[in-house]
Amino acid sequence: MECIGKGKARTRFEFGVKVSIATTNAAAPGGQFVLGMQSQPGNPYDGHTLAGQIEQVERITGVAVARAYVDRGYRGHGVEAEGRRIFISRQKRGITPTIRRELRRRTAIEPVIGHMKTDGHLGRNFLLGFDGDAINAILAGAGHNLRLLRRWLIRLLCAIFTWLSAARPSPDLRLPNYHIA
């Protein structure tokens, strides 16, 4: 845990460790999956952490990152490689309508961070040292993904049970009226 200077008038400092989070950008019906999380001890500049985060996402998913959408803190990153483009919020050059729409989706990570802070205990860490910070960050991301999968599985089971109950008629307790002659 370090003292991080925020540079704001109301809260000038906060205590904690910076965490880098990478999620999917597509608007998935199940929610945004966390692809990679890293704790960044020592309060590094955001632009210097981007290369490590992209490397982690590529290592975990096995897919090369084609486009990354980041906030203005990542200016001057220098990680654009062959076939990879980095788009910074409020960027004007080289923006097509598709990229503009995807860049607006960048703000959708804020609720994910909020849910991980409250539901996933990312806001409070009880583990010791830099290794404890890294373990807490990774487990918070894994827990977020497991909560999304659990919610999807519950919806699937409810849909299956609804379909089964509608497909099978309820038993009729009235007995047929047979006339024996």
PDB file of C-alpha atoms in Angstrom:
ATOM      1  CA  MET A   1       0.000   0.000   0.000  1.00  0.00           C
ATOM      2  CA  GLU A   2       1.369   3.366  -1.008  1.00  0.00           C
ATOM      3  CA  CYS A   3       0.330   6.964  -0.772  1.00  0.00           C
ATOM      4  CA  ILE A   4      -0.855   8.008  -4.235  1.00  0.00           C
ATOM      5  CA  GLY A   5      -1.103  11.711  -4.983  1.00  0.00           C
ATOM      6  CA  LYS A   6      -4.333  12.433  -6.867  1.00  0.00           C
ATOM      7  CA  GLY A   7      -3.801  16.137  -7.491  1.00  0.00           C
ATOM      8  CA  LYS A   8      -7.394  17.088  -6.650  1.00  0.00           C
ATOM      9  CA  ALA A   9      -8.490  19.806  -4.255  1.00  0.00           C
ATOM     10  CA  ARG A  10     -10.832  17.746  -2.099  1.00  0.00           C
ATOM     11  CA  THR A  11      -8.863  14.489  -1.771  1.00  0.00           C
ATOM     12  CA  ARG A  12      -5.250  15.193  -2.499  1.00  0.00           C
ATOM     13  CA  PHE A  13      -3.984  11.732  -1.543  1.00  0.00           C
ATOM     14  CA  GLU A  14      -5.291   8.197  -1.342  1.00  0.00           C
ATOM     15  CA  PHE A  15      -3.740   5.020  -0.049  1.00  0.00           C
ATOM     16  CA  GLY A  16      -3.683   1.859  -2.086  1.00  0.00           C
ATOM     17  CA  VAL A  17      -2.173   0.239  -5.140  1.00  0.00           C
ATOM     18  CA  LYS A  18      -2.956   1.070  -8.743  1.00  0.00           C
ATOM     19  CA  VAL A  19      -4.652  -1.813 -10.599  1.00  0.00           C
ATOM     20  CA  SER A  20      -4.773  -2.189 -14.377  1.00  0.00           C
ATOM     21  CA  ILE A  21      -7.918  -3.861 -15.746  1.00  0.00           C
ATOM     22  CA  ALA A  22      -8.522  -5.131 -19.294  1.00  0.00           C
ATOM     23  CA  THR A  23     -12.040  -6.129 -20.356  1.00  0.00           C
ATOM     24  CA  THR A  24     -13.824  -7.011 -23.555  1.00  0.00           C
ATOM     25  CA  ASN A  25     -15.126  -4.035 -25.491  1.00  0.00           C
ATOM     26  CA  ALA A  26     -18.119  -5.717 -27.101  1.00  0.00           C
ATOM     27  CA  ALA A  27     -21.532  -5.182 -25.552  1.00  0.00           C
ATOM     28  CA  ALA A  28     -22.142  -8.775 -24.509  1.00  0.00           C
ATOM     29  CA  PRO A  29     -25.551  -9.801 -23.152  1.00  0.00           C
ATOM     30  CA  GLY A  30     -23.882 -11.524 -20.187  1.00  0.00           C
ATOM     31  CA  GLY A  31     -21.663  -8.592 -19.283  1.00  0.00           C
ATOM     32  CA  GLN A  32     -18.054  -7.587 -19.754  1.00  0.00           C
ATOM     33  CA  PHE A  33     -15.544 -10.299 -18.945  1.00  0.00           C
ATOM     34  CA  VAL A  34     -12.271  -9.334 -17.314  1.00  0.00           C
ATOM     35  CA  LEU A  35      -9.459 -10.516 -19.569  1.00  0.00           C
ATOM     36  CA  GLY A  36      -6.523  -9.373 -17.476  1.00  0.00           C
ATOM     37  CA  MET A  37      -5.722  -7.679 -14.179  1.00  0.00           C
ATOM     38  CA  GLN A  38      -2.416  -6.486 -12.806  1.00  0.00           C
ATOM     39  CA  SER A  39      -1.488  -4.641  -9.668  1.00  0.00           C
ATOM     40  CA  GLN A  40       0.959  -1.800 -10.306  1.00  0.00           C
ATOM     41  CA  PRO A  41       3.045  -1.124  -7.182  1.00  0.00           C
ATOM     42  CA  GLY A  42       4.961   2.110  -6.962  1.00  0.00           C
ATOM     43  CA  ASN A  43       2.356   4.336  -8.695  1.00  0.00           C
ATOM     44  CA  PRO A  44       3.787   4.129 -12.240  1.00  0.00           C
ATOM     45  CA  TYR A  45       2.714   6.348 -15.127  1.00  0.00           C
ATOM     46  CA  ASP A  46      -0.277   4.785 -16.919  1.00  0.00           C
ATOM     47  CA  GLY A  47       1.385   4.830 -20.330  1.00  0.00           C
ATOM     48  CA  HIS A  48       4.254   2.692 -19.049  1.00  0.00           C
ATOM     49  CA  THR A  49       1.893  -0.056 -17.853  1.00  0.00           C
ATOM     50  CA  LEU A  50       0.053  -0.534 -21.157  1.00  0.00           C
ATOM     51  CA  ALA A  51       2.656  -2.811 -22.767  1.00  0.00           C
ATOM     52  CA  GLY A  52       2.580  -5.235 -19.834  1.00  0.00           C
ATOM     53  CA  GLN A  53      -1.222  -5.288 -19.768  1.00  0.00           C
ATOM     54  CA  ILE A  54      -1.491  -6.007 -23.500  1.00  0.00           C
ATOM     55  CA  GLU A  55       1.127  -8.742 -23.167  1.00  0.00           C
ATOM     56  CA  GLN A  56      -0.844 -10.349 -20.320  1.00  0.00           C
ATOM     57  CA  VAL A  57      -4.112 -10.286 -22.297  1.00  0.00           C
ATOM     58  CA  GLU A  58      -2.436 -11.825 -25.349  1.00  0.00           C
ATOM     59  CA  ARG A  59      -0.817 -14.519 -23.194  1.00  0.00           C
ATOM     60  CA  ILE A  60      -4.078 -15.429 -21.430  1.00  0.00           C
ATOM     61  CA  THR A  61      -6.416 -15.342 -24.442  1.00  0.00           C
ATOM     62  CA  GLY A  62      -3.997 -16.508 -27.132  1.00  0.00           C
ATOM     63  CA  VAL A  63      -5.323 -13.789 -29.466  1.00  0.00           C
ATOM     64  CA  ALA A  64      -3.381 -10.732 -30.578  1.00  0.00           C
ATOM     65  CA  VAL A  65      -4.891  -7.412 -29.494  1.00  0.00           C
ATOM     66  CA  ALA A  66      -5.876  -5.489 -32.636  1.00  0.00           C
ATOM     67  CA  ARG A  67      -7.360  -2.372 -31.007  1.00  0.00           C
ATOM     68  CA  ALA A  68      -7.113  -1.032 -27.485  1.00  0.00           C
ATOM     69  CA  TYR A  69      -9.268   1.794 -26.134  1.00  0.00           C
ATOM     70  CA  VAL A  70      -7.689   3.680 -23.236  1.00  0.00           C
ATOM     71  CA  ASP A  71      -8.228   6.924 -21.342  1.00  0.00           C
ATOM     72  CA  ARG A  72      -6.114  10.055 -21.613  1.00  0.00           C
ATOM     73  CA  GLY A  73      -3.665   8.908 -18.963  1.00  0.00           C
ATOM     74  CA  TYR A  74      -2.122   6.492 -21.465  1.00  0.00           C
ATOM     75  CA  ARG A  75      -0.742   9.138 -23.835  1.00  0.00           C
ATOM     76  CA  GLY A  76       2.858   8.557 -24.876  1.00  0.00           C
ATOM     77  CA  HIS A  77       2.729   4.795 -24.456  1.00  0.00           C
ATOM     78  CA  GLY A  78       4.783   3.790 -27.522  1.00  0.00           C
ATOM     79  CA  VAL A  79       3.356   0.254 -27.830  1.00  0.00           C
ATOM     80  CA  GLU A  80       1.755   0.451 -31.256  1.00  0.00           C
ATOM     81  CA  ALA A  81       3.047  -2.572 -33.134  1.00  0.00           C
ATOM     82  CA  GLU A  82       2.282  -4.069 -36.519  1.00  0.00           C
ATOM     83  CA  GLY A  83      -1.469  -4.695 -36.688  1.00  0.00           C
ATOM     84  CA  ARG A  84      -2.209  -3.057 -33.305  1.00  0.00           C
ATOM     85  CA  ARG A  85      -3.742   0.377 -32.808  1.00  0.00           C
ATOM     86  CA  ILE A  86      -4.238   2.238 -29.555  1.00  0.00           C
ATOM     87  CA  PHE A  87      -7.094   4.738 -29.380  1.00  0.00           C
ATOM     88  CA  ILE A  88      -7.155   7.382 -26.662  1.00  0.00           C
ATOM     89  CA  SER A  89     -10.414   8.964 -25.523  1.00  0.00           C
ATOM     90  CA  ARG A  90     -11.241  12.278 -27.243  1.00  0.00           C
ATOM     91  CA  GLN A  91      -8.902  11.381 -30.095  1.00  0.00           C
ATOM     92  CA  LYS A  92      -9.930  13.010 -33.387  1.00  0.00           C
ATOM     93  CA  ARG A  93      -7.511  11.694 -36.024  1.00  0.00           C
ATOM     94  CA  GLY A  94      -7.995   8.371 -37.756  1.00  0.00           C
ATOM     95  CA  ILE A  95     -11.403   7.744 -36.210  1.00  0.00           C
ATOM     96  CA  THR A  96     -13.990   5.928 -38.314  1.00  0.00           C
ATOM     97  CA  PRO A  97     -17.642   5.730 -37.219  1.00  0.00           C
ATOM     98  CA  THR A  98     -17.104   2.138 -36.031  1.00  0.00           C
ATOM     99  CA  ILE A  99     -14.108   3.109 -33.929  1.00  0.00           C
ATOM    100  CA  ARG A 100     -15.971   6.148 -32.578  1.00  0.00           C
ATOM    101  CA  ARG A 101     -18.810   3.865 -31.449  1.00  0.00           C
ATOM    102  CA  GLU A 102     -16.352   1.414 -29.870  1.00  0.00           C
ATOM    103  CA  LEU A 103     -14.476   4.269 -28.198  1.00  0.00           C
ATOM    104  CA  ARG A 104     -17.705   5.362 -26.515  1.00  0.00           C
ATOM    105  CA  ARG A 105     -17.936   1.841 -25.042  1.00  0.00           C
ATOM    106  CA  ARG A 106     -14.691   2.499 -23.147  1.00  0.00           C
ATOM    107  CA  THR A 107     -16.640   4.172 -20.360  1.00  0.00           C
ATOM    108  CA  ALA A 108     -18.519   0.905 -19.738  1.00  0.00           C
ATOM    109  CA  ILE A 109     -15.540  -0.328 -17.704  1.00  0.00           C
ATOM    110  CA  GLU A 110     -16.395   2.067 -14.861  1.00  0.00           C
ATOM    111  CA  PRO A 111     -19.366  -0.021 -13.588  1.00  0.00           C
ATOM    112  CA  VAL A 112     -17.188  -3.142 -13.833  1.00  0.00           C
ATOM    113  CA  ILE A 113     -14.603  -1.470 -11.597  1.00  0.00           C
ATOM    114  CA  GLY A 114     -17.338  -0.400  -9.175  1.00  0.00           C
ATOM    115  CA  HIS A 115     -18.780  -3.925  -8.958  1.00  0.00           C
ATOM    116  CA  MET A 116     -15.341  -5.401  -8.393  1.00  0.00           C
ATOM    117  CA  LYS A 117     -14.678  -2.890  -5.600  1.00  0.00           C
ATOM    118  CA  THR A 118     -17.928  -3.679  -3.788  1.00  0.00           C
ATOM    119  CA  ASP A 119     -18.870  -7.257  -4.733  1.00  0.00           C
ATOM    120  CA  GLY A 120     -15.385  -8.579  -5.443  1.00  0.00           C
ATOM    121  CA  HIS A 121     -13.602  -6.972  -2.470  1.00  0.00           C
ATOM    122  CA  LEU A 122     -11.171  -5.102  -4.705  1.00  0.00           C
ATOM    123  CA  GLY A 123     -11.669  -1.992  -2.593  1.00  0.00           C
ATOM    124  CA  ARG A 124     -10.255  -3.641   0.551  1.00  0.00           C
ATOM    125  CA  ASN A 125      -7.235  -5.939   0.626  1.00  0.00           C
ATOM    126  CA  PHE A 126      -6.287  -8.072   3.620  1.00  0.00           C
ATOM    127  CA  LEU A 127      -3.293  -9.780   1.982  1.00  0.00           C
ATOM    128  CA  LEU A 128       0.231  -8.672   2.827  1.00  0.00           C
ATOM    129  CA  GLY A 129       2.778  -7.079   0.524  1.00  0.00           C
ATOM    130  CA  PHE A 130       3.134  -6.685  -3.222  1.00  0.00           C
ATOM    131  CA  ASP A 131       2.351 -10.368  -3.810  1.00  0.00           C
ATOM    132  CA  GLY A 132      -0.837 -10.019  -1.761  1.00  0.00           C
ATOM    133  CA  ASP A 133      -1.878  -7.021  -3.859  1.00  0.00           C
ATOM    134  CA  ALA A 134      -1.306  -8.994  -7.074  1.00  0.00           C
ATOM    135  CA  ILE A 135      -3.197 -12.040  -5.771  1.00  0.00           C
ATOM    136  CA  ASN A 136      -6.116  -9.878  -4.615  1.00  0.00           C
ATOM    137  CA  ALA A 137      -6.369  -8.177  -8.020  1.00  0.00           C
ATOM    138  CA  ILE A 138      -6.316 -11.454  -9.964  1.00  0.00           C
ATOM    139  CA  LEU A 139      -8.850 -13.113  -7.660  1.00  0.00           C
ATOM    140  CA  ALA A 140     -11.173 -10.097  -7.890  1.00  0.00           C
ATOM    141  CA  GLY A 141     -11.136 -10.397 -11.702  1.00  0.00           C
ATOM    142  CA  ALA A 142     -11.695 -14.163 -11.576  1.00  0.00           C
ATOM    143  CA  GLY A 143     -14.535 -13.709  -9.091  1.00  0.00           C
ATOM    144  CA  HIS A 144     -16.173 -11.139 -11.365  1.00  0.00           C
ATOM    145  CA  ASN A 145     -16.053 -13.598 -14.287  1.00  0.00           C
ATOM    146  CA  LEU A 146     -17.452 -16.407 -12.117  1.00  0.00           C
ATOM    147  CA  ARG A 147     -20.340 -14.178 -10.989  1.00  0.00           C
ATOM    148  CA  LEU A 148     -21.156 -13.451 -14.647  1.00  0.00           C
ATOM    149  CA  LEU A 149     -21.074 -17.169 -15.504  1.00  0.00           C
ATOM    150  CA  ARG A 150     -23.238 -18.045 -12.485  1.00  0.00           C
ATOM    151  CA  ARG A 151     -25.831 -15.441 -13.477  1.00  0.00           C
ATOM    152  CA  TRP A 152     -25.865 -16.782 -17.059  1.00  0.00           C
ATOM    153  CA  LEU A 153     -26.219 -20.376 -15.838  1.00  0.00           C
ATOM    154  CA  ILE A 154     -29.142 -19.453 -13.568  1.00  0.00           C
ATOM    155  CA  ARG A 155     -30.915 -17.748 -16.472  1.00  0.00           C
ATOM    156  CA  LEU A 156     -30.291 -20.783 -18.684  1.00  0.00           C
ATOM    157  CA  LEU A 157     -31.681 -23.190 -16.088  1.00  0.00           C
ATOM    158  CA  CYS A 158     -34.761 -21.001 -15.549  1.00  0.00           C
ATOM    159  CA  ALA A 159     -35.378 -20.945 -19.302  1.00  0.00           C
ATOM    160  CA  ILE A 160     -35.014 -24.741 -19.516  1.00  0.00           C
ATOM    161  CA  PHE A 161     -37.387 -25.321 -16.581  1.00  0.00           C
ATOM    162  CA  THR A 162     -39.905 -22.894 -18.069  1.00  0.00           C
ATOM    163  CA  TRP A 163     -39.716 -24.680 -21.415  1.00  0.00           C
ATOM    164  CA  LEU A 164     -40.128 -28.099 -19.778  1.00  0.00           C
ATOM    165  CA  SER A 165     -43.117 -27.014 -17.718  1.00  0.00           C
ATOM    166  CA  ALA A 166     -44.818 -25.505 -20.781  1.00  0.00           C
ATOM    167  CA  ALA A 167     -44.106 -28.531 -22.989  1.00  0.00           C
ATOM    168  CA  ARG A 168     -45.624 -31.072 -20.612  1.00  0.00           C
ATOM    169  CA  PRO A 169     -49.320 -30.595 -19.752  1.00  0.00           C
ATOM    170  CA  SER A 170     -50.253 -30.767 -16.108  1.00  0.00           C
ATOM    171  CA  PRO A 171     -51.948 -34.003 -15.047  1.00  0.00           C
ATOM    172  CA  ASP A 172     -55.731 -33.921 -15.010  1.00  0.00           C
ATOM    173  CA  LEU A 173     -57.118 -35.398 -11.816  1.00  0.00           C
ATOM    174  CA  ARG A 174     -60.629 -35.963 -13.155  1.00  0.00           C
ATOM    175  CA  LEU A 175     -61.273 -39.582 -14.028  1.00  0.00           C
ATOM    176  CA  PRO A 176     -63.051 -40.380 -17.251  1.00  0.00           C
ATOM    177  CA  ASN A 177     -66.736 -41.300 -16.903  1.00  0.00           C
ATOM    178  CA  TYR A 178     -67.062 -44.854 -18.196  1.00  0.00           C
ATOM    179  CA  HIS A 179     -70.501 -46.436 -18.459  1.00  0.00           C
ATOM    180  CA  ILE A 180     -70.482 -50.133 -17.907  1.00  0.00           C
ATOM    181  CA  ALA A 181     -73.509 -51.826 -19.395  1.00  0.00           C
TER     182      ALA A 181
END
